[in-house]
mmCIF file of C-alpha atoms in Angstrom:
data_model
loop_
_atom_site.group_PDB
_atom_site.id
_atom_site.type_symbol
_atom_site.label_atom_id
_atom_site.label_comp_id
_atom_site.label_asym_id
_atom_site.label_seq_id
_atom_site.Cartn_x
_atom_site.Cartn_y
_atom_site.Cartn_z
ATOM 1 C CA MET A 86 -79.726 -19.034 -61.570
ATOM 2 C CA LEU A 87 -78.219 -21.104 -64.356
ATOM 3 C CA LEU A 88 -80.305 -22.429 -67.222
ATOM 4 C CA PHE A 89 -79.477 -25.382 -69.398
ATOM 5 C CA PRO A 90 -81.276 -25.635 -72.755
ATOM 6 C CA GLY A 91 -84.189 -28.060 -72.490
ATOM 7 C CA LEU A 92 -83.624 -28.801 -68.800
ATOM 8 C CA LYS A 93 -84.857 -27.374 -65.540
ATOM 9 C CA PRO A 94 -83.054 -24.359 -64.035
ATOM 10 C CA VAL A 95 -80.232 -24.993 -61.598
ATOM 11 C CA LEU A 96 -80.379 -22.675 -58.599
ATOM 12 C CA ASN A 97 -77.050 -23.534 -57.039
ATOM 13 C CA ALA A 98 -73.959 -23.112 -59.219
ATOM 14 C CA SER A 99 -71.806 -25.140 -56.821
ATOM 15 C CA THR A 100 -73.420 -28.364 -58.032
ATOM 16 C CA VAL A 101 -72.422 -27.489 -61.574
ATOM 17 C CA ILE A 102 -68.860 -26.755 -60.536
ATOM 18 C CA VAL A 103 -68.435 -29.821 -58.321
ATOM 19 C CA ASN A 104 -70.120 -32.384 -60.550
ATOM 20 C CA PRO A 105 -71.165 -31.021 -63.947
ATOM 21 C CA VAL A 106 -72.435 -34.390 -65.265
ATOM 22 C CA ARG A 107 -74.905 -34.824 -62.413
ATOM 23 C CA ALA A 108 -76.002 -31.200 -62.738
ATOM 24 C CA VAL A 109 -76.894 -31.638 -66.396
ATOM 25 C CA PHE A 110 -78.342 -35.154 -66.014
ATOM 26 C CA PRO A 111 -79.674 -35.366 -62.428
ATOM 27 C CA GLY A 112 -81.229 -38.825 -62.883
ATOM 28 C CA LEU A 113 -78.149 -40.372 -64.477
ATOM 29 C CA VAL A 114 -76.176 -42.809 -62.341
ATOM 30 C CA LEU A 115 -72.595 -43.339 -63.449
ATOM 31 C CA SER A 116 -70.597 -46.354 -62.356
ATOM 32 C CA THR A 117 -66.976 -45.805 -61.422
ATOM 33 C CA LYS A 118 -66.083 -49.496 -61.810
ATOM 34 C CA ARG A 119 -64.065 -50.496 -64.828
ATOM 35 C CA SER A 120 -65.781 -52.800 -67.297
ATOM 36 C CA PHE A 121 -63.992 -56.094 -67.822
ATOM 37 C CA TYR A 122 -66.837 -57.737 -69.705
ATOM 38 C CA SER A 123 -64.838 -58.872 -72.720
ATOM 39 C CA ILE A 124 -61.830 -59.947 -70.658
ATOM 40 C CA ASN A 125 -63.984 -61.836 -68.156
ATOM 41 C CA ARG A 126 -65.900 -63.519 -70.983
ATOM 42 C CA LEU A 127 -62.662 -64.805 -72.506
ATOM 43 C CA ASN A 128 -61.467 -66.015 -69.120
ATOM 44 C CA ALA A 129 -64.805 -67.733 -68.468
ATOM 45 C CA GLU A 130 -64.627 -69.587 -71.783
ATOM 46 C CA ASN A 131 -61.109 -70.784 -71.034
ATOM 47 C CA LYS A 132 -61.769 -71.785 -67.422
ATOM 48 C CA ILE A 133 -65.137 -73.512 -67.473
ATOM 49 C CA ASN A 134 -63.913 -76.227 -65.112
ATOM 50 C CA ASP A 135 -62.865 -73.768 -62.384
ATOM 51 C CA ILE A 136 -66.337 -72.342 -61.734
ATOM 52 C CA ALA A 137 -66.544 -73.881 -58.267
ATOM 53 C CA ASN A 138 -63.169 -72.435 -57.255
ATOM 54 C CA THR A 139 -63.820 -68.901 -58.495
ATOM 55 C CA SER A 140 -66.825 -68.439 -56.223
ATOM 56 C CA LYS A 141 -64.602 -68.868 -53.169
ATOM 57 C CA GLU A 142 -62.146 -66.220 -54.377
ATOM 58 C CA ALA A 143 -62.929 -62.543 -54.573
ATOM 59 C CA SER A 144 -63.942 -61.090 -57.910
ATOM 60 C CA SER A 145 -61.354 -59.313 -60.051
ATOM 61 C CA SER A 146 -62.779 -55.856 -59.359
ATOM 62 C CA VAL A 147 -62.567 -56.441 -55.601
ATOM 63 C CA GLN A 148 -59.004 -57.719 -55.890
ATOM 64 C CA MET A 149 -57.974 -54.687 -57.914
ATOM 65 C CA PHE A 150 -59.453 -52.208 -55.446
ATOM 66 C CA LYS A 151 -56.961 -51.087 -52.857
ATOM 67 C CA PRO A 152 -58.040 -48.595 -50.211
ATOM 68 C CA PRO A 153 -55.992 -45.411 -50.093
ATOM 69 C CA GLU A 154 -53.119 -45.425 -47.677
ATOM 70 C CA PHE A 155 -52.951 -42.990 -44.795
ATOM 71 C CA SER A 156 -50.985 -39.915 -45.758
ATOM 72 C CA GLN A 157 -48.537 -38.323 -43.353
ATOM 73 C CA PHE A 158 -49.574 -34.861 -44.466
ATOM 74 C CA LYS A 159 -53.345 -35.318 -44.070
ATOM 75 C CA ASP A 160 -54.775 -34.607 -40.601
ATOM 76 C CA SER A 161 -51.391 -33.700 -39.181
ATOM 77 C CA TYR A 162 -50.141 -30.598 -37.444
ATOM 78 C CA GLN A 163 -47.806 -29.879 -40.354
ATOM 79 C CA LYS A 164 -50.586 -28.220 -42.368
ATOM 80 C CA ASP A 165 -51.451 -26.024 -39.390
ATOM 81 C CA TYR A 166 -47.829 -25.004 -38.831
ATOM 82 C CA GLU A 167 -47.401 -24.272 -42.534
ATOM 83 C CA ARG A 168 -50.516 -22.092 -42.459
ATOM 84 C CA ILE A 169 -49.254 -20.255 -39.352
ATOM 85 C CA ALA A 170 -45.894 -19.604 -41.046
ATOM 86 C CA LYS A 171 -47.659 -18.401 -44.194
ATOM 87 C CA TYR A 172 -49.830 -15.908 -42.329
ATOM 88 C CA THR A 173 -46.892 -14.742 -40.206
ATOM 89 C CA LEU A 174 -44.916 -13.879 -43.336
ATOM 90 C CA ILE A 175 -47.517 -11.331 -44.496
ATOM 91 C CA PRO A 176 -46.826 -8.632 -41.867
ATOM 92 C CA LEU A 177 -43.137 -9.535 -41.712
ATOM 93 C CA THR A 178 -42.724 -8.731 -45.411
ATOM 94 C CA MET A 179 -44.694 -5.482 -45.168
ATOM 95 C CA VAL A 180 -42.419 -3.967 -42.516
ATOM 96 C CA PRO A 181 -39.203 -4.051 -44.649
ATOM 97 C CA PHE A 182 -41.060 -2.472 -47.576
ATOM 98 C CA TYR A 183 -42.266 0.315 -45.312
ATOM 99 C CA ALA A 184 -38.779 0.769 -43.874
ATOM 100 C CA SER A 185 -37.194 0.927 -47.325
ATOM 101 C CA PHE A 186 -39.720 3.492 -48.592
ATOM 102 C CA THR A 187 -39.298 5.749 -45.567
ATOM 103 C CA GLY A 188 -35.508 5.361 -45.481
ATOM 104 C CA GLY A 189 -35.452 3.719 -42.075
ATOM 105 C CA VAL A 190 -33.341 0.840 -40.862
ATOM 106 C CA ILE A 191 -34.962 -2.477 -40.020
ATOM 107 C CA ASN A 192 -34.400 -4.077 -36.645
ATOM 108 C CA PRO A 193 -31.973 -7.050 -36.842
ATOM 109 C CA LEU A 194 -34.314 -9.208 -34.761
ATOM 110 C CA LEU A 195 -37.149 -8.543 -37.207
ATOM 111 C CA ASP A 196 -34.835 -9.290 -40.127
ATOM 112 C CA ALA A 197 -33.710 -12.584 -38.568
ATOM 113 C CA SER A 198 -37.297 -13.600 -37.824
ATOM 114 C CA LEU A 199 -38.336 -12.796 -41.414
ATOM 115 C CA SER A 200 -35.592 -14.923 -42.944
ATOM 116 C CA SER A 201 -35.986 -17.826 -40.495
ATOM 117 C CA ILE A 202 -39.793 -17.982 -40.814
ATOM 118 C CA PHE A 203 -39.416 -17.846 -44.591
ATOM 119 C CA LEU A 204 -37.014 -20.796 -44.315
ATOM 120 C CA ILE A 205 -39.513 -22.675 -42.112
ATOM 121 C CA TYR A 206 -42.295 -22.023 -44.622
ATOM 122 C CA LEU A 207 -40.146 -23.305 -47.487
ATOM 123 C CA GLN A 208 -39.154 -26.375 -45.490
ATOM 124 C CA TYR A 209 -42.806 -27.243 -44.773
ATOM 125 C CA GLY A 210 -43.700 -26.735 -48.430
ATOM 126 C CA PHE A 211 -40.908 -28.985 -49.677
ATOM 127 C CA THR A 212 -41.772 -31.582 -47.027
ATOM 128 C CA SER A 213 -45.339 -31.732 -48.297
ATOM 129 C CA CYS A 214 -44.031 -32.106 -51.878
ATOM 130 C CA ILE A 215 -41.812 -34.993 -50.803
ATOM 131 C CA ILE A 216 -44.701 -36.672 -48.974
ATOM 132 C CA ASP A 217 -46.979 -36.280 -51.996
ATOM 133 C CA TYR A 218 -44.613 -37.166 -54.834
ATOM 134 C CA ILE A 219 -42.199 -39.610 -53.170
ATOM 135 C CA PRO A 220 -44.559 -41.680 -51.000
ATOM 136 C CA LYS A 221 -43.026 -43.628 -48.158
ATOM 137 C CA GLU A 222 -45.058 -46.744 -48.958
ATOM 138 C CA LYS A 223 -43.836 -46.923 -52.549
ATOM 139 C CA TYR A 224 -40.272 -45.555 -52.299
ATOM 140 C CA PRO A 225 -39.126 -45.918 -48.671
ATOM 141 C CA ARG A 226 -35.411 -45.331 -49.300
ATOM 142 C CA TRP A 227 -35.864 -42.386 -51.676
ATOM 143 C CA HIS A 228 -38.414 -40.835 -49.321
ATOM 144 C CA LYS A 229 -36.001 -41.023 -46.407
ATOM 145 C CA LEU A 230 -33.097 -39.762 -48.538
ATOM 146 C CA ALA A 231 -35.142 -36.821 -49.824
ATOM 147 C CA LEU A 232 -36.198 -35.866 -46.291
ATOM 148 C CA TYR A 233 -32.611 -36.105 -45.011
ATOM 149 C CA CYS A 234 -31.399 -33.944 -47.912
ATOM 150 C CA LEU A 235 -34.145 -31.427 -47.174
ATOM 151 C CA TYR A 236 -33.300 -31.304 -43.467
ATOM 152 C CA GLY A 237 -29.581 -30.992 -44.257
ATOM 153 C CA GLY A 238 -30.267 -28.171 -46.700
ATOM 154 C CA SER A 239 -32.469 -26.464 -44.121
ATOM 155 C CA MET A 240 -29.726 -26.644 -41.499
ATOM 156 C CA LEU A 241 -27.182 -25.298 -43.996
ATOM 157 C CA SER A 242 -29.580 -22.474 -44.869
ATOM 158 C CA LEU A 243 -30.069 -21.723 -41.179
ATOM 159 C CA TYR A 244 -26.304 -21.428 -40.814
ATOM 160 C CA GLY A 245 -26.289 -19.109 -43.849
ATOM 161 C CA ILE A 246 -28.937 -16.944 -42.185
ATOM 162 C CA TYR A 247 -26.784 -16.823 -39.044
ATOM 163 C CA GLU A 248 -23.740 -15.750 -41.072
ATOM 164 C CA LEU A 249 -25.801 -13.186 -42.964
ATOM 165 C CA GLU A 250 -27.191 -11.690 -39.767
ATOM 166 C CA THR A 251 -23.913 -11.590 -37.819
ATOM 167 C CA LYS A 252 -21.327 -10.630 -40.458
ATOM 168 C CA ASN A 253 -23.502 -8.600 -42.831
ATOM 169 C CA ASN A 254 -26.451 -6.314 -42.180
ATOM 170 C CA GLY A 255 -29.043 -9.015 -42.748
ATOM 171 C CA PHE A 256 -31.333 -10.388 -45.413
ATOM 172 C CA VAL A 257 -33.277 -7.193 -46.139
ATOM 173 C CA ASP A 258 -30.077 -5.180 -46.575
ATOM 174 C CA LEU A 259 -28.716 -7.855 -48.928
ATOM 175 C CA VAL A 260 -31.847 -7.655 -51.086
ATOM 176 C CA LYS A 261 -31.633 -3.853 -51.047
ATOM 177 C CA LYS A 262 -27.996 -4.008 -52.204
ATOM 178 C CA LEU A 263 -28.813 -6.562 -54.908
ATOM 179 C CA TRP A 264 -31.453 -4.250 -56.389
ATOM 180 C CA ASN A 265 -29.016 -1.357 -56.579
ATOM 181 C CA GLU A 266 -27.363 -0.698 -59.962
ATOM 182 C CA ASN A 267 -23.895 -0.150 -58.509
ATOM 183 C CA ASP A 268 -22.568 -3.433 -57.104
ATOM 184 C CA ASP A 269 -19.129 -2.189 -55.969
ATOM 185 C CA HIS A 270 -20.284 -2.003 -52.351
ATOM 186 C CA LEU A 271 -21.850 -5.485 -52.399
ATOM 187 C CA TYR A 272 -20.316 -7.813 -49.804
ATOM 188 C CA ILE A 273 -21.597 -11.407 -49.726
ATOM 189 C CA PHE A 274 -19.869 -13.967 -47.490
ATOM 190 C CA GLY A 275 -16.337 -12.633 -47.825
ATOM 191 C CA ARG A 276 -16.439 -11.662 -51.507
ATOM 192 C CA ASN A 277 -15.923 -8.106 -52.672
#
């Protein structure tokens, strides 16, 4: 139970967290419209003759309001797939830690699935960043270019995972070798 000085007690803290102004002043009604009183007054003094025409047009606050555009990321399956990839990574990262502590060798199929699901998770995360910060409605060419670059980088990374799994011992073994102090035995893509 939260108490505000001089006001009634608030039983539910979620109202304070969600909207602290309404929690402190429950009877206060705040308007979210911008006030153009001084600007409209100047315009009204300058355009006295156009009073009949302005009633037919929409007011300035209605003209300025634009409903939010539909987002590609909202209500799509991409969020669900990203969540599935995120929760799949939890057990897949625990198994290599267990294998490294016990001295065992990790299965190559498990190593390939760990690295490819990690790549899928990163690709979904970067796709959502592109959708949020380079909107298709505002920057159509840059949005498409960013997505093509992301897909190209993902395909190149998938080829790198294939090379790592077939020519080396895999992603987990590479990380294990990178954490070792002696790097004489480190072999990455044809370099000694």
